[in-house]
Coordinates of C-alpha atoms and ligand atoms in Angstrom, one line a residue:
X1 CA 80.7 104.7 107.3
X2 CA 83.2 107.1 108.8
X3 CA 87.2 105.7 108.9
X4 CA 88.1 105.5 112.7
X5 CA 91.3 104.4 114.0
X6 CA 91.7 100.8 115.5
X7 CA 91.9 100.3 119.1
X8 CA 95.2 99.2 119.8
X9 CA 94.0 96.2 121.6
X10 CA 91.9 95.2 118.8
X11 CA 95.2 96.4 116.0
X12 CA 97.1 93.9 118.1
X13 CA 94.5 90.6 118.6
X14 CA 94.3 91.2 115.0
X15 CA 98.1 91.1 114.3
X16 CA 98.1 88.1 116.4
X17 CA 96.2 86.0 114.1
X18 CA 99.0 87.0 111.5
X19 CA 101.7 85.6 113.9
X20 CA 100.0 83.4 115.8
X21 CA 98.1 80.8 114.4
X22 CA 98.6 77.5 116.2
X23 CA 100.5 76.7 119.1
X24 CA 103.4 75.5 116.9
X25 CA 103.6 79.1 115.6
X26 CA 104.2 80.2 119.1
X27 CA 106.8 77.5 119.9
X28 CA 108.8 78.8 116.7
X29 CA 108.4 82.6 117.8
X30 CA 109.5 81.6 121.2
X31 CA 112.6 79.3 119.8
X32 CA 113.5 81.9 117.8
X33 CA 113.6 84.5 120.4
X34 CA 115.9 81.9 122.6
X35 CA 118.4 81.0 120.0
X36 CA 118.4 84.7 118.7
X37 CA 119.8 85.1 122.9
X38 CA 122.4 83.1 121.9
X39 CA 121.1 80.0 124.1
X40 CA 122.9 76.5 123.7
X41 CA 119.7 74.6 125.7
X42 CA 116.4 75.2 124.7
X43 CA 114.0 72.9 126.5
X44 CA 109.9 73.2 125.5
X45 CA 107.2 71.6 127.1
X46 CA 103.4 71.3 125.8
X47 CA 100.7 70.0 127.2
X48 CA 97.4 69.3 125.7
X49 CA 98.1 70.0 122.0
X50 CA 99.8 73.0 123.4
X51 CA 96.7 74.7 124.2
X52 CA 96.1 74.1 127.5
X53 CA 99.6 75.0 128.5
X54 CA 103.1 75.4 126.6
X55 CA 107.1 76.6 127.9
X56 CA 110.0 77.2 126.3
X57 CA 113.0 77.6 128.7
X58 CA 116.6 78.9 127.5
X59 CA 120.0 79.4 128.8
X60 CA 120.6 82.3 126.7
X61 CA 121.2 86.1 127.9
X62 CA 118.1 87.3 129.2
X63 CA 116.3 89.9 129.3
X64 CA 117.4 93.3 132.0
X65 CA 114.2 93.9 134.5
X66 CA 113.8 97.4 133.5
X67 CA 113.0 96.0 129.9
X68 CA 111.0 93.3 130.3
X69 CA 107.5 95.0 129.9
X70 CA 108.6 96.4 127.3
X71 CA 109.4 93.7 124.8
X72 CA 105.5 93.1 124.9
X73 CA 104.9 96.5 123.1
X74 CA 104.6 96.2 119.6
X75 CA 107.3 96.7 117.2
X76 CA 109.9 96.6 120.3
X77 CA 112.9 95.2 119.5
X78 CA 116.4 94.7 120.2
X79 CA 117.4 93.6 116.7
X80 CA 116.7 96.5 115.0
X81 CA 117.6 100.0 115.1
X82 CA 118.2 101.6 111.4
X83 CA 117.5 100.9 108.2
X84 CA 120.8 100.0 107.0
X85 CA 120.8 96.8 109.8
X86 CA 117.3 95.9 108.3
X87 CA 119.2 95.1 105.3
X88 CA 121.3 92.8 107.1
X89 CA 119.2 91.4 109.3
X90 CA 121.4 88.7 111.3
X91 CA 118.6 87.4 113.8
X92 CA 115.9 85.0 112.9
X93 CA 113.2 87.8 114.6
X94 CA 113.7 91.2 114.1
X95 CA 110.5 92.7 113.9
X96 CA 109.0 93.1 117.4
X97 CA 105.3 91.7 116.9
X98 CA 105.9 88.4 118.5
X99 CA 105.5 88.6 122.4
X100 CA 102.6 91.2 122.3
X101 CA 100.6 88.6 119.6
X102 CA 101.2 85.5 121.9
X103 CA 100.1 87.3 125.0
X104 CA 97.2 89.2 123.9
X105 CA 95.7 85.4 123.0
X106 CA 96.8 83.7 126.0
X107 CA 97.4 83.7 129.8
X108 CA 101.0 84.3 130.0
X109 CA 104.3 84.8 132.5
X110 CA 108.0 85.7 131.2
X111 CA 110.7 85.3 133.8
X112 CA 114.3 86.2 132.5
X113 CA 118.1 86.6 134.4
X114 CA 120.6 88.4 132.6
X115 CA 124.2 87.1 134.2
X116 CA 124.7 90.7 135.7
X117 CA 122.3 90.8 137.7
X118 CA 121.4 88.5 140.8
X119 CA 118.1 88.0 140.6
X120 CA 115.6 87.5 138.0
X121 CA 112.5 89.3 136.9
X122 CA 109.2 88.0 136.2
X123 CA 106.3 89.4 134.6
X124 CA 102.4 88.2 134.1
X125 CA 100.0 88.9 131.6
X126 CA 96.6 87.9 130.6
X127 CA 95.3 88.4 127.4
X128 CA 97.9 91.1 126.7
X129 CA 97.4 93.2 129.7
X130 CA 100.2 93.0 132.5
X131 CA 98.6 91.8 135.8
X132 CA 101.6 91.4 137.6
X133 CA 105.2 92.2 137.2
X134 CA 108.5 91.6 140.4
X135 CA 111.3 90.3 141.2
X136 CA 111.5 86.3 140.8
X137 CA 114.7 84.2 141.4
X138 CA 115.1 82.2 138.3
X139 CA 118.3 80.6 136.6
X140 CA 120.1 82.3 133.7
X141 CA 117.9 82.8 130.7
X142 CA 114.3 83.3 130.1
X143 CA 111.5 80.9 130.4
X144 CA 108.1 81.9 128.9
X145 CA 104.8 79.8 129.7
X146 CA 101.4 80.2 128.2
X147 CA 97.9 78.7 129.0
X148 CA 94.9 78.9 127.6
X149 CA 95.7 79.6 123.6
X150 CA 93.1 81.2 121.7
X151 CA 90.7 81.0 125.5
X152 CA 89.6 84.4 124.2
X153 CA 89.3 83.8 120.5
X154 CA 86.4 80.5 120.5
X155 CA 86.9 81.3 116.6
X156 CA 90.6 80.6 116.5
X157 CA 90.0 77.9 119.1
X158 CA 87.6 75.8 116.3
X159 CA 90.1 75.8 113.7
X160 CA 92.9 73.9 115.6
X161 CA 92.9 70.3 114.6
X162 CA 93.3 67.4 117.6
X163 CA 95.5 67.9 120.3
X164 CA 97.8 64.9 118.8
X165 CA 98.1 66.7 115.4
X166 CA 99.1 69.9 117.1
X167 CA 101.6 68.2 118.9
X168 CA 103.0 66.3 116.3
X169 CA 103.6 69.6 113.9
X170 CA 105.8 70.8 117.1
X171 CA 107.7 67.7 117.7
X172 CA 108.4 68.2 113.9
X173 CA 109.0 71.6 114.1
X174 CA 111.9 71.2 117.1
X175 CA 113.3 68.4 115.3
X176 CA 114.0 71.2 112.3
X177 CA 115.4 73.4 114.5
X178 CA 117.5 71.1 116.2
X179 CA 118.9 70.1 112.7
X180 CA 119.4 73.0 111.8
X181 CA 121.6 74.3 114.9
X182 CA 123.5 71.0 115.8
X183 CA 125.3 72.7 118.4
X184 CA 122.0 73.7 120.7
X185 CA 120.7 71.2 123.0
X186 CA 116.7 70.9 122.3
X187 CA 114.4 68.7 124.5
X188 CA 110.8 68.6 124.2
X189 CA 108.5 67.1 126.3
X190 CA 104.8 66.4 125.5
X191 CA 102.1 65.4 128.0
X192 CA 104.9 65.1 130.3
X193 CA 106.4 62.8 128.5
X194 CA 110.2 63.3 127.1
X195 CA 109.8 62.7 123.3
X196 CA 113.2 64.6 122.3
X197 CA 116.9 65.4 123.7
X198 CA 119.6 66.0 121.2
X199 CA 123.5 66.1 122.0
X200 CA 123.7 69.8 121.7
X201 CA 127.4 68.7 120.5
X202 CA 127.5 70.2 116.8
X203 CA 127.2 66.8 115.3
X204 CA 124.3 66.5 112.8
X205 CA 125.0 62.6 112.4
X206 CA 124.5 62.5 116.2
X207 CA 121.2 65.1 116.2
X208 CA 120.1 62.9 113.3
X209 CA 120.3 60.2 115.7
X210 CA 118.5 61.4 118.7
X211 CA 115.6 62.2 116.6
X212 CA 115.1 59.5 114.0
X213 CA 116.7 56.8 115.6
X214 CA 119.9 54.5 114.6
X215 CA 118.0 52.8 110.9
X216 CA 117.7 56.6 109.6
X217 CA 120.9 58.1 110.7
X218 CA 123.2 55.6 110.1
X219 CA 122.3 54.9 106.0
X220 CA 121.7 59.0 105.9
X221 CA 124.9 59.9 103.0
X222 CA 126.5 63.6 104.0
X223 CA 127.1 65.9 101.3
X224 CA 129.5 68.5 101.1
X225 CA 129.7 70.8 97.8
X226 CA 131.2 74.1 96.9
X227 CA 130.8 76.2 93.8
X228 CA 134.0 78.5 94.3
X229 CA 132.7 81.1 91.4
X230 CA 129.5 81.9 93.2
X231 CA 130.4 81.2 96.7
X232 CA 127.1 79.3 97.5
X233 CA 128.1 76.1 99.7
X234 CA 125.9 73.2 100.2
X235 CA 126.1 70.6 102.7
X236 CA 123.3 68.1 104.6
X237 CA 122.8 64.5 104.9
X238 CA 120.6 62.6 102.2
X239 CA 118.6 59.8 102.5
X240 CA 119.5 56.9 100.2
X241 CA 116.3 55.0 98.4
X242 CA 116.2 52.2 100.8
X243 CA 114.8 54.4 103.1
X244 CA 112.9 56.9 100.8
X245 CA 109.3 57.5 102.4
X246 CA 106.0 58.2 99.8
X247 CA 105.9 61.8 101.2
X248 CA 108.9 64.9 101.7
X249 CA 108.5 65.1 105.5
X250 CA 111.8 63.6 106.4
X251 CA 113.0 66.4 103.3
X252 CA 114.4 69.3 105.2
X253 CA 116.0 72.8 103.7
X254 CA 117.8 75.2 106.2
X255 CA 119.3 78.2 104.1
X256 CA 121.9 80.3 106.6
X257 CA 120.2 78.2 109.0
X258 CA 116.5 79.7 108.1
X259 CA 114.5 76.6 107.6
X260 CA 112.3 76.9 103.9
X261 CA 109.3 75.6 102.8
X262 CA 110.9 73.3 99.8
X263 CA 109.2 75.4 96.9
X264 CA 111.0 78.2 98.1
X265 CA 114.5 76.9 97.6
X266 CA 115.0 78.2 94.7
X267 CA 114.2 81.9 95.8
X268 CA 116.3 81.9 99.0
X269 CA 118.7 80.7 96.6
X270 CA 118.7 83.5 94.9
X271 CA 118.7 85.6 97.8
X272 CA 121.4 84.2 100.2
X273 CA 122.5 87.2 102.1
X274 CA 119.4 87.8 103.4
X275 CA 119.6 85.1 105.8
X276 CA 120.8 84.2 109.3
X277 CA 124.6 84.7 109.9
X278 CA 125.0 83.7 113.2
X279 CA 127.1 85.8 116.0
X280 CA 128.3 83.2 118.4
X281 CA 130.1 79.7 118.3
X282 CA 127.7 77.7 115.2
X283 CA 130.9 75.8 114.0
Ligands
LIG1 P1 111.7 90.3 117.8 O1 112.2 88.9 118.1 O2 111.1 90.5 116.5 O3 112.7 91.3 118.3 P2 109.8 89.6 119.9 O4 108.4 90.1 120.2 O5 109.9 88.2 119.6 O6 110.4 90.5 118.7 O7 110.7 89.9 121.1 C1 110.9 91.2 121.6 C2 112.3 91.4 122.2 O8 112.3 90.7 123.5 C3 113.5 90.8 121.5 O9 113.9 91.8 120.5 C4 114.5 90.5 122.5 O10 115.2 91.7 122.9 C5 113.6 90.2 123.7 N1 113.5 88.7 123.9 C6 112.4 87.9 123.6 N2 112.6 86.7 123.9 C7 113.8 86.6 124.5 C8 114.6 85.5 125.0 N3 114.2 84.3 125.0 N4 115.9 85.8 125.5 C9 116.3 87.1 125.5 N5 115.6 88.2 125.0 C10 114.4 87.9 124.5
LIG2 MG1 111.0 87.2 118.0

């Protein structure tokens, strides 16, 4: 066998599968992207597990026509220009694979507005390649929409579980996110149907509220602690044993608002300036 360099269609459906797995890894790639714009709305809709179609709109600052086709090149980015930033990384996404993974498995458009300018732009691909790209009044921000997830990979497509159980790991995965930034409105809507609408007011009691109802959040106990030798703070809202459920779902861990997998506390513990340090008005 003779070594031959990867198509770059095929390099990229295959770093898809590394980013993409299941519609809620789009929906986090796509959140991400909005809250790294500095959005305080972020509304998603699914439909049909996600699958058949998915949007995430923002408010955030968009994306200047002239760049839009590019952000679905691979390793573009506007996070990331040296090495000495990658060791500060301050955005959740920084490494440009996202967009060009999504739409190389899907059918997908991207309008965006920057507040400069006074119309928008709006660009269409399907599966990857750009079928269509011109001006499009839109509001401030950026909405993406994809159908179709995984139409071209029946593999991929076999794997998902039911369209329920792909729903429910995004309705859990917006709720994180919307712990986590208090001060960013999130609403999702699945089927149509409105399932969450937070505040958007900074108040986690209040998030808490919108999301698990008035039992959870009212006997949730905040905590507050400092260690003034290290500098590590610590703050959240625990549940007390009266409402202690048989599994860790309703256990959630943001570090510098980067939400972990609970056995990896303890290493972003140990790595804390690694995180997110956010740029505009988190409180
Ligand atoms: P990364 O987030 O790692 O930079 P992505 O592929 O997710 O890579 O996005 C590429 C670029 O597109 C981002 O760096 C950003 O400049 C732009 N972008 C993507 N989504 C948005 C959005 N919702 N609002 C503003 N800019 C965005
Ligand atoms: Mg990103």
């Amino acid at each position: 066998m003779s070594i031959k360099l990867l198509p770059p269609e095929l390099a990229t459906k295959i770093a898809a599968g590394e980013v993409v797995e299941r519609p809620v890894s789009v929906i986090k790639e796509l959140v991400e992207n909005s809250l790294d714009a500095g959005a305080s709305q972020v509304l998603v809709e699914i439909a049909e597990g996600g699958v058949g179609q998915l949007k995430v709109v923002d408010d955030g600052q968009g994306i200047p026509a002239a760049e839009l086709e590019l952000a679905f090149q691979r390793h573009a980015t506007s996070k990331l220009e040296n090495q000495e930033q990658l060791e500060a990384v301050a955005t959740l996404g920084f490494r440009g694979e996202a967009l060009p993974s999504i739409a190389s498995v899907s059918r997908l458009t991207m309008s965006s507005r920057t507040p400069d300018s006074l119309s928008g732009h709006r660009l269409e691909l399907q599966w990857g390649e750009i079928v269509r790209s011109g001006p499009h009044g839109c509001q401030m921000g950026t909405t993406v929409e994809a159908w179709d997830l995984f139409g071209n990979m029946p593999a991929r497509r076999k794997f998902l579980k039911s369209n329920s159980a792909e729903s429910s790991r995004v309705q859990e995965l917006v709720s994180r996110y919307a712990l986590a930034f208090p001060h960013v409105r999130f609403q999702l809507s699945v089927d149509g149907r409105a399932v969450l609408n937070t505040p958007g007011n900074g108040r986690t009691r209040e998030t808490l509220l919108a999301l698990y109802g008035a039992e959870v959040a009212g006997a949730m106990l905040e905590v507050h602690g400092e260690d003034p030798e290290s500098g590590y703070q610590v703050e959240g809202f625990i549940s007390p044993p009266s409402l202690h459920r048989a599994n860790r779902s309703y256990m959630t861990f943001f570090v510098n608002h980067r939400w972990i997998q609970n056995r990896m506390l303890s290493f972003a513990l140990r790595r804390p300036t690694t995180g997110y340090f956010p740029t505009s008005d988190i409180p």
